[in-house]
mmCIF file with all atom_site columns, C-alpha atoms in Angstrom:
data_model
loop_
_atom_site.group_PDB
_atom_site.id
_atom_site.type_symbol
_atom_site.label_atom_id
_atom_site.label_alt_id
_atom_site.label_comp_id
_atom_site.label_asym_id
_atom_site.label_entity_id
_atom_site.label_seq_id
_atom_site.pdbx_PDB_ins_code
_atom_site.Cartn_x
_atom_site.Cartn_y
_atom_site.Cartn_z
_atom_site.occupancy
_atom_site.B_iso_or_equiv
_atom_site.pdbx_formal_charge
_atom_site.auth_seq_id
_atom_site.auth_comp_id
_atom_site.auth_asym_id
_atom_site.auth_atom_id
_atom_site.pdbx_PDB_model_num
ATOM 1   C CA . UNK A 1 1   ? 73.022  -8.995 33.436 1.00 0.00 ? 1   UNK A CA 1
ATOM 2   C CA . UNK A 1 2   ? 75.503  -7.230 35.287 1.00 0.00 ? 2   UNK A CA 1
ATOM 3   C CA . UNK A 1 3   ? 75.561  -7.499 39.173 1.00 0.00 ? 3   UNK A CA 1
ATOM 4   C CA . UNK A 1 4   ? 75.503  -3.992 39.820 1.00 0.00 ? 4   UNK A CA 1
ATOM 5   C CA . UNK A 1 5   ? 71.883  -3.575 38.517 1.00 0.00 ? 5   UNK A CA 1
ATOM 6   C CA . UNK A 1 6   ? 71.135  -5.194 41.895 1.00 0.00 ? 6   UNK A CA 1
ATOM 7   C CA . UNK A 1 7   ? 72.347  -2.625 43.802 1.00 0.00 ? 7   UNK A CA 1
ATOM 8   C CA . UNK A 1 8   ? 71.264  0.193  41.131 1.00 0.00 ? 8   UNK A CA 1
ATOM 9   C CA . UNK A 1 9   ? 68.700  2.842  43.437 1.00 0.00 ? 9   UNK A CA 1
ATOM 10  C CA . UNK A 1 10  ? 66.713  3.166  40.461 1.00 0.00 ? 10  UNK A CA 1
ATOM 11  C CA . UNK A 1 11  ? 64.008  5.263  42.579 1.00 0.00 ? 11  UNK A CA 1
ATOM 12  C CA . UNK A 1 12  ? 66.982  8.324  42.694 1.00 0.00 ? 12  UNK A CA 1
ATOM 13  C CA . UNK A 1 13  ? 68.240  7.365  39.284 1.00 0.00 ? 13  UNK A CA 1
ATOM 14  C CA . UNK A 1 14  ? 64.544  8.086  37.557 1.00 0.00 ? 14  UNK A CA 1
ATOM 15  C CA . UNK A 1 15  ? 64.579  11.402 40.363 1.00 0.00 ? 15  UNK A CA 1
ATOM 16  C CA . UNK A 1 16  ? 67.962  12.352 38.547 1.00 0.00 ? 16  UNK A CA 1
ATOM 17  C CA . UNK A 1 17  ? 66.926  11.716 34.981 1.00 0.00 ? 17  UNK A CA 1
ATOM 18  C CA . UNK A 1 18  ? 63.367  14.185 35.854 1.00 0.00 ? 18  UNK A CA 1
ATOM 19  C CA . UNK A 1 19  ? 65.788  16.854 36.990 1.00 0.00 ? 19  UNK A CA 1
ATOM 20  C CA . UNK A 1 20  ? 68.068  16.702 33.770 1.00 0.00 ? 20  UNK A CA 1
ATOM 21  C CA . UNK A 1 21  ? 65.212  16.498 31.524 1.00 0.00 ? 21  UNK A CA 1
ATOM 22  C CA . UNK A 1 22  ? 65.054  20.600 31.448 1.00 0.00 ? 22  UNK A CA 1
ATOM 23  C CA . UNK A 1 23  ? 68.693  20.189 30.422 1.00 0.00 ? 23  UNK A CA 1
ATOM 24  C CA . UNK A 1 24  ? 68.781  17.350 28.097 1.00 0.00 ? 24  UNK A CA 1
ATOM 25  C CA . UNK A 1 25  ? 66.256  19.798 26.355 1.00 0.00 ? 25  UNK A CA 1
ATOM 26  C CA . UNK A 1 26  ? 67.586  22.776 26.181 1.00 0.00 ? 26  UNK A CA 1
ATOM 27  C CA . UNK A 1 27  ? 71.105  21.247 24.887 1.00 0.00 ? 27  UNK A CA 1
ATOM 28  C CA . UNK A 1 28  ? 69.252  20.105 22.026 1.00 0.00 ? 28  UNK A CA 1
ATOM 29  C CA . UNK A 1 29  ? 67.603  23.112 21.554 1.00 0.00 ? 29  UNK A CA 1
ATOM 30  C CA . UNK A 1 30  ? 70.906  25.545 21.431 1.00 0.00 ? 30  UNK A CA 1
ATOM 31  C CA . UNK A 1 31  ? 73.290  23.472 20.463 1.00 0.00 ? 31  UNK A CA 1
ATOM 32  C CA . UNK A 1 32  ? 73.902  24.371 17.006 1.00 0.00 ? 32  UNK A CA 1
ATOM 33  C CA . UNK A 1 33  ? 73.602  28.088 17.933 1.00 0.00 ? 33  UNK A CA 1
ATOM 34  C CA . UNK A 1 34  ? 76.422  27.474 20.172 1.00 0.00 ? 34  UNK A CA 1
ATOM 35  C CA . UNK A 1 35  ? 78.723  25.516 17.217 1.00 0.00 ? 35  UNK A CA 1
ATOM 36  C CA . UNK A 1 36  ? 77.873  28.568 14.703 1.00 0.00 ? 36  UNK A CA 1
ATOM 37  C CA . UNK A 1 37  ? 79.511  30.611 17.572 1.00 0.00 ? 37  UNK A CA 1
ATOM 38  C CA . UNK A 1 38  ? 82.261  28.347 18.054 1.00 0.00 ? 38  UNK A CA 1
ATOM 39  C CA . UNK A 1 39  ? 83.215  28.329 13.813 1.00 0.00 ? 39  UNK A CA 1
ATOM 40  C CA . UNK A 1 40  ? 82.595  32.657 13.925 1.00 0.00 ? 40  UNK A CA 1
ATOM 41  C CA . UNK A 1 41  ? 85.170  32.827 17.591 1.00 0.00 ? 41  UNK A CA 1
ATOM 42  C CA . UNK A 1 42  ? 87.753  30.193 15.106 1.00 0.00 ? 42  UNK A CA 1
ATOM 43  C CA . UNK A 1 43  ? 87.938  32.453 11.938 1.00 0.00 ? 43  UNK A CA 1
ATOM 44  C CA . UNK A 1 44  ? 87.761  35.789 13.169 1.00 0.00 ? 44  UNK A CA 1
ATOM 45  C CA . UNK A 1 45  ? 91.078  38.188 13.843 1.00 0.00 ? 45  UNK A CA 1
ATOM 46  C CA . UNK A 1 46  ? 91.114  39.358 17.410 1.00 0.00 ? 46  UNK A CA 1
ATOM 47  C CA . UNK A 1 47  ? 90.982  43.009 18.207 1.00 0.00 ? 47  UNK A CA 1
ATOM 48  C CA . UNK A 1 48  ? 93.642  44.300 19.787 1.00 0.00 ? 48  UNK A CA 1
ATOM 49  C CA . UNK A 1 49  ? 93.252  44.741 23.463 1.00 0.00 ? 49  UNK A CA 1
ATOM 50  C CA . UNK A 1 50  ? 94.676  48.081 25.003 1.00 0.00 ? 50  UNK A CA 1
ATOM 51  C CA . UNK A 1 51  ? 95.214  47.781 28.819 1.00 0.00 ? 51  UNK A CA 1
ATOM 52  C CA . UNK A 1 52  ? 98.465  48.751 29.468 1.00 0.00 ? 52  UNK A CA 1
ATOM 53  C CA . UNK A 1 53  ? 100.339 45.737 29.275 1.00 0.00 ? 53  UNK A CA 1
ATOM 54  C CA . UNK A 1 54  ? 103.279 44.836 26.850 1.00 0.00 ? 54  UNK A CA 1
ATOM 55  C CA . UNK A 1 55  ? 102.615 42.424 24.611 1.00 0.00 ? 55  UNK A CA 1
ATOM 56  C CA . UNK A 1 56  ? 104.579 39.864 22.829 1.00 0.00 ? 56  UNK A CA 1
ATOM 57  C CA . UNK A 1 57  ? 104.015 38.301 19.241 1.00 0.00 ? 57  UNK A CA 1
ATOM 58  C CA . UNK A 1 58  ? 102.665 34.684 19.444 1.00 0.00 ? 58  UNK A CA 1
ATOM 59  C CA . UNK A 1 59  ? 102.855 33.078 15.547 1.00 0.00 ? 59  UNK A CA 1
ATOM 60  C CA . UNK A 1 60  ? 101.105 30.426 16.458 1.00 0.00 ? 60  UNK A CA 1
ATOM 61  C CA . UNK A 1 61  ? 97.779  32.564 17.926 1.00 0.00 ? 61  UNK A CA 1
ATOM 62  C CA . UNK A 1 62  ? 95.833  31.738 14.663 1.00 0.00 ? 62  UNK A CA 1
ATOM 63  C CA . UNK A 1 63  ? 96.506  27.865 15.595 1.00 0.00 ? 63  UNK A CA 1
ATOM 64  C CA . UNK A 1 64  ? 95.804  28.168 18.978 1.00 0.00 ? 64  UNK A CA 1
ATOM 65  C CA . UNK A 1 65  ? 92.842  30.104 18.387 1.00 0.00 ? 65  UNK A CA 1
ATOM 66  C CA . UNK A 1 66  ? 91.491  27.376 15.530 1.00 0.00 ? 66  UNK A CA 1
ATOM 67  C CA . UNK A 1 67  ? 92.558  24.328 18.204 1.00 0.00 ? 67  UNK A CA 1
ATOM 68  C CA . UNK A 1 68  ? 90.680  25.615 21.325 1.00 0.00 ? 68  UNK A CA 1
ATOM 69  C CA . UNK A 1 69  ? 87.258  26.012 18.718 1.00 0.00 ? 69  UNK A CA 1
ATOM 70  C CA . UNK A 1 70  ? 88.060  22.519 17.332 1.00 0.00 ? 70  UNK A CA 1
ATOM 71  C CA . UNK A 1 71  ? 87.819  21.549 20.567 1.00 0.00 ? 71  UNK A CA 1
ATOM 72  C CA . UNK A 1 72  ? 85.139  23.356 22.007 1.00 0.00 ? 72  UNK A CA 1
ATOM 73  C CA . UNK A 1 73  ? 83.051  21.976 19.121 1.00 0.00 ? 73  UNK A CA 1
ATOM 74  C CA . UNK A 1 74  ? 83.745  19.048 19.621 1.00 0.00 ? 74  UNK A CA 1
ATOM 75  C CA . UNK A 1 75  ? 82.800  19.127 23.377 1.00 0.00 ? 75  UNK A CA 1
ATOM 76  C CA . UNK A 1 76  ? 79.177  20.829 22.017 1.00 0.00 ? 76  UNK A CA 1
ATOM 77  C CA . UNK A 1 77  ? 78.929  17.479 19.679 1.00 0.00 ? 77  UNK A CA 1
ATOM 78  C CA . UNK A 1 78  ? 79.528  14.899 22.651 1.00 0.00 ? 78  UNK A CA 1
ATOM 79  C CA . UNK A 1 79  ? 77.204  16.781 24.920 1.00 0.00 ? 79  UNK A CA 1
ATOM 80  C CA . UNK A 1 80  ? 74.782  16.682 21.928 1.00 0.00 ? 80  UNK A CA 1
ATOM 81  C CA . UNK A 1 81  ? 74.597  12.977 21.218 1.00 0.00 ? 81  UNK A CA 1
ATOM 82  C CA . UNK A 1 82  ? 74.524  12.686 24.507 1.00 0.00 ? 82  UNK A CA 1
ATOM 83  C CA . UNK A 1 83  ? 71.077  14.241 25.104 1.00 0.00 ? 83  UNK A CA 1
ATOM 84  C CA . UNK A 1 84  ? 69.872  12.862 22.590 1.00 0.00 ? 84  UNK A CA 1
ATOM 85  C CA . UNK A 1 85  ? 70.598  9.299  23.592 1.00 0.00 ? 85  UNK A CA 1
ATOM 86  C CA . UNK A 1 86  ? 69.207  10.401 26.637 1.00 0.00 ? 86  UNK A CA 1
ATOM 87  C CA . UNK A 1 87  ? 65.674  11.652 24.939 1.00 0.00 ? 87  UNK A CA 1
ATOM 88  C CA . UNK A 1 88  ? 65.314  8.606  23.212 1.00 0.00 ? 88  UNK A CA 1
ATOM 89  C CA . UNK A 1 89  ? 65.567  6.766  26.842 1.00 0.00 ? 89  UNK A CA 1
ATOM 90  C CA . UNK A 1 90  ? 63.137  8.628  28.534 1.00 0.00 ? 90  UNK A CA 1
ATOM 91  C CA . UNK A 1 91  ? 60.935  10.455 26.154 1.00 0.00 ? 91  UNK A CA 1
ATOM 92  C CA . UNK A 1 92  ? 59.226  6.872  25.701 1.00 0.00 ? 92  UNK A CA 1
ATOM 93  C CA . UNK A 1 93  ? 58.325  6.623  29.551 1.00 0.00 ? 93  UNK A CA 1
ATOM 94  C CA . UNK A 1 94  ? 57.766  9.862  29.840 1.00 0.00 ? 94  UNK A CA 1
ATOM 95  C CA . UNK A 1 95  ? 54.958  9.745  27.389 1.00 0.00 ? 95  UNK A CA 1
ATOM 96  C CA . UNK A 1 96  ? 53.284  6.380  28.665 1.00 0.00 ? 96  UNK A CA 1
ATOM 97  C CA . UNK A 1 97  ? 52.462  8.045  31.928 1.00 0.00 ? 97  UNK A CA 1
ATOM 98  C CA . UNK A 1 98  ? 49.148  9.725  32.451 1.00 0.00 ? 98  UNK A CA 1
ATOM 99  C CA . UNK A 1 99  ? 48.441  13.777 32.217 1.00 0.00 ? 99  UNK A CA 1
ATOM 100 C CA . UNK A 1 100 ? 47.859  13.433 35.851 1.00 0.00 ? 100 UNK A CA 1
ATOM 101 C CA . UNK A 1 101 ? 51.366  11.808 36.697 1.00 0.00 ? 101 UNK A CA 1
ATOM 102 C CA . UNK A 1 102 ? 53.366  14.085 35.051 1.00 0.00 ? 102 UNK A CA 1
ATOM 103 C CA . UNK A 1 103 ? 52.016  17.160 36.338 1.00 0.00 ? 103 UNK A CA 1
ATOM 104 C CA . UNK A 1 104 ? 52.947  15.660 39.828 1.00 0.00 ? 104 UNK A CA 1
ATOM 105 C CA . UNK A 1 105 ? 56.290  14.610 39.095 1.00 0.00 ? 105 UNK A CA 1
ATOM 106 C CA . UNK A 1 106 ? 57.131  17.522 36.951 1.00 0.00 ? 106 UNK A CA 1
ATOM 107 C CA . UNK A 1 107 ? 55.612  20.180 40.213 1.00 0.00 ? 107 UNK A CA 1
ATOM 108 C CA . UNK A 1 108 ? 57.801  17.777 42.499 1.00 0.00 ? 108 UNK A CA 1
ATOM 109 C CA . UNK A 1 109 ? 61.297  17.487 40.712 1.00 0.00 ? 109 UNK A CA 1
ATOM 110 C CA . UNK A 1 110 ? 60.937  19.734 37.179 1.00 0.00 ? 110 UNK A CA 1
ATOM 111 C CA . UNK A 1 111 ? 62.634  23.380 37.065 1.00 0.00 ? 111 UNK A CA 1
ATOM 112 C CA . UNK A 1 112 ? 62.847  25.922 39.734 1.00 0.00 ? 112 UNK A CA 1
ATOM 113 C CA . UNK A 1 113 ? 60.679  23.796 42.456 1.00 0.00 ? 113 UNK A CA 1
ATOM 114 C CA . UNK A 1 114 ? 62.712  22.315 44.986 1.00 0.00 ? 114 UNK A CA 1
ATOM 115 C CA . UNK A 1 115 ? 61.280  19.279 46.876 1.00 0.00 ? 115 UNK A CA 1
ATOM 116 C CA . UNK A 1 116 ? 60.485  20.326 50.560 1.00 0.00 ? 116 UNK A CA 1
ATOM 117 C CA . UNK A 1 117 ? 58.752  23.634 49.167 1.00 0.00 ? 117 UNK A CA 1
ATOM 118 C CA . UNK A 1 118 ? 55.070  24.809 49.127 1.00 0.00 ? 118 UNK A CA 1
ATOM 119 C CA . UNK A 1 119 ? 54.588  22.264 46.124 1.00 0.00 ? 119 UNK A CA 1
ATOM 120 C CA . UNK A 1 120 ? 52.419  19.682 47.861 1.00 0.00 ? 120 UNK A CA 1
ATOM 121 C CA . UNK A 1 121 ? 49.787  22.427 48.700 1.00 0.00 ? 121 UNK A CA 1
ATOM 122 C CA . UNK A 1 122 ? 49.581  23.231 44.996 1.00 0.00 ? 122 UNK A CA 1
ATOM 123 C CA . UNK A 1 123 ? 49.202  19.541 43.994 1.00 0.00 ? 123 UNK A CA 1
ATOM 124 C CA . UNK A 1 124 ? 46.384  19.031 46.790 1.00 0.00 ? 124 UNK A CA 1
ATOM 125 C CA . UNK A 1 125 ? 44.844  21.640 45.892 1.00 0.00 ? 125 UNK A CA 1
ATOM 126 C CA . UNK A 1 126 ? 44.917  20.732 41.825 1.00 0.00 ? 126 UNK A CA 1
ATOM 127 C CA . UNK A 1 127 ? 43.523  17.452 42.586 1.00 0.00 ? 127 UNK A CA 1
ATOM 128 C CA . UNK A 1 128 ? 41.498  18.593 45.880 1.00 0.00 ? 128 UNK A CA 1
ATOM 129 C CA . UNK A 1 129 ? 43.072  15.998 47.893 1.00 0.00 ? 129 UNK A CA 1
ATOM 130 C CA . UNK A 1 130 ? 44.796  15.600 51.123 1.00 0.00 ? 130 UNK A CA 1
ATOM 131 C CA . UNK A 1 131 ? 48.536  16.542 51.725 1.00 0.00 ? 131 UNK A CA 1
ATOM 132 C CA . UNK A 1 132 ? 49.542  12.754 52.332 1.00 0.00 ? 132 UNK A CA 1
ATOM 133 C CA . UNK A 1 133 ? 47.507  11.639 49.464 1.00 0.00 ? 133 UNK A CA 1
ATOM 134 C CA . UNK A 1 134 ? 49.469  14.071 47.226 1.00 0.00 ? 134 UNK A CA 1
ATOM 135 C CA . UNK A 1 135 ? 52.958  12.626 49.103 1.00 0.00 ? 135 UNK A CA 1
ATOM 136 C CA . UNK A 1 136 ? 51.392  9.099  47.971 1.00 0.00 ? 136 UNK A CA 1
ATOM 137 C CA . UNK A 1 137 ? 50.314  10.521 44.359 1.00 0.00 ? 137 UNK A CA 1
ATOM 138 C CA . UNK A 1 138 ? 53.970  11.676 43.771 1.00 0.00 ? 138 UNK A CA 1
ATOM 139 C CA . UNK A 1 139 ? 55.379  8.097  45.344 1.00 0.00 ? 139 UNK A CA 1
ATOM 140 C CA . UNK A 1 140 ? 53.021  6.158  43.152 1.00 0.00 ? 140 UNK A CA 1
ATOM 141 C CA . UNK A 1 141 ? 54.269  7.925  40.068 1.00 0.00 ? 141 UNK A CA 1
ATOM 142 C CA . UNK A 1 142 ? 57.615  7.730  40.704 1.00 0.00 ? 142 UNK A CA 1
ATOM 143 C CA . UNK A 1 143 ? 57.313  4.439  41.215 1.00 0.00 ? 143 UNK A CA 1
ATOM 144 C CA . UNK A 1 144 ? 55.483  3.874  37.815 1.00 0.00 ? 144 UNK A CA 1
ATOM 145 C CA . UNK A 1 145 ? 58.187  5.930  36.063 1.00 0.00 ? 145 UNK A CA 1
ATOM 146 C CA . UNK A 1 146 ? 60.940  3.951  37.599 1.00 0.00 ? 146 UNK A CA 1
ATOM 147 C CA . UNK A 1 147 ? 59.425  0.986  36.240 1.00 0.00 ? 147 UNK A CA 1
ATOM 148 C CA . UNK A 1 148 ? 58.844  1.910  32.722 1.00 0.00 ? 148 UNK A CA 1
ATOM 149 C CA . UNK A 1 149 ? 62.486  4.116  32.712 1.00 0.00 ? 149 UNK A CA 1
ATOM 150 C CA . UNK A 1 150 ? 64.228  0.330  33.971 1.00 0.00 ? 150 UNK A CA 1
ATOM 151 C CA . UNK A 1 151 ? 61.861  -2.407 34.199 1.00 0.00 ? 151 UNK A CA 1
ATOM 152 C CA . UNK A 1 152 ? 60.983  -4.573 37.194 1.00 0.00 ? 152 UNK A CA 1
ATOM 153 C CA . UNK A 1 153 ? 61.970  -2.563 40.527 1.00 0.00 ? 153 UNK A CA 1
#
């Protein structure tokens, strides 16, 4: 075991995996829409563009043109196996917590909520608790997720 796992803060590591989860998702979602786009942008000719300006003649636009969309692809592939390394990491703990935890943690860190907001009045009120037993909820939950995302805190 590597020393730096010592000094990992797992507690904002699992914080920073919940945030990308929306992303992880949505990558794997799109991602082939977006290499079908990249393949039509490489074979196409380019319309001429009329602004003004002189042009000059580039013979090699047709290379360029294929290189850049070789390249973008291959950026879309990376980012691809990349997410879904990433869902087979925490889709497992995700699952093994209870309904209950993952409605806090997903009102707490998920998409478009930003911690500090109004969220810990909803979450009282959805489990018709206290304000600082819905702080403890969250912290309890985190915790657990921390755990099963990298073992023994």
């Amino acid at each position: 075991m590597s020393i730096i796992w010592k000094y990992l803060d797992k507690r904002s590591a699992a914080v920073d995996a919940l945030k990308d989860y929306s992303s992880m998702k949505f990558i794997i979602e799109h991602t082939d829409d977006e290499i079908k786009a990249a393949y039509e942008k490489m074979g196409g000719v380019s319309s001429p563009q009329s602004d003004g300006m002189p042009r000059t003649h580039n013979p090699h636009a047709v290379e360029d043109r294929m290189i850049k969309g070789i390249e973008e692809i291959d950026v879309l592939k990376e980012r691809y196996r990349q997410a879904v390394e990433y869902m087979a990491w925490f889709l497992p703990a995700w699952e093994e917590l209870s309904e209950d935890e993952r409605y806090v943690l997903e009102a707490f860190y998920g998409d478009g909520n930003e911690y500090g907001s109004s969220v810990i009045y909803k979450i009282a009120d959805h489990f018709h608790i206290e304000q600082s037993s819905a702080y403890n909820k969250k912290n309890r939950a985190l915790h657990h997720l921390t755990i099963l995302l990298f073992g023994k805190s």
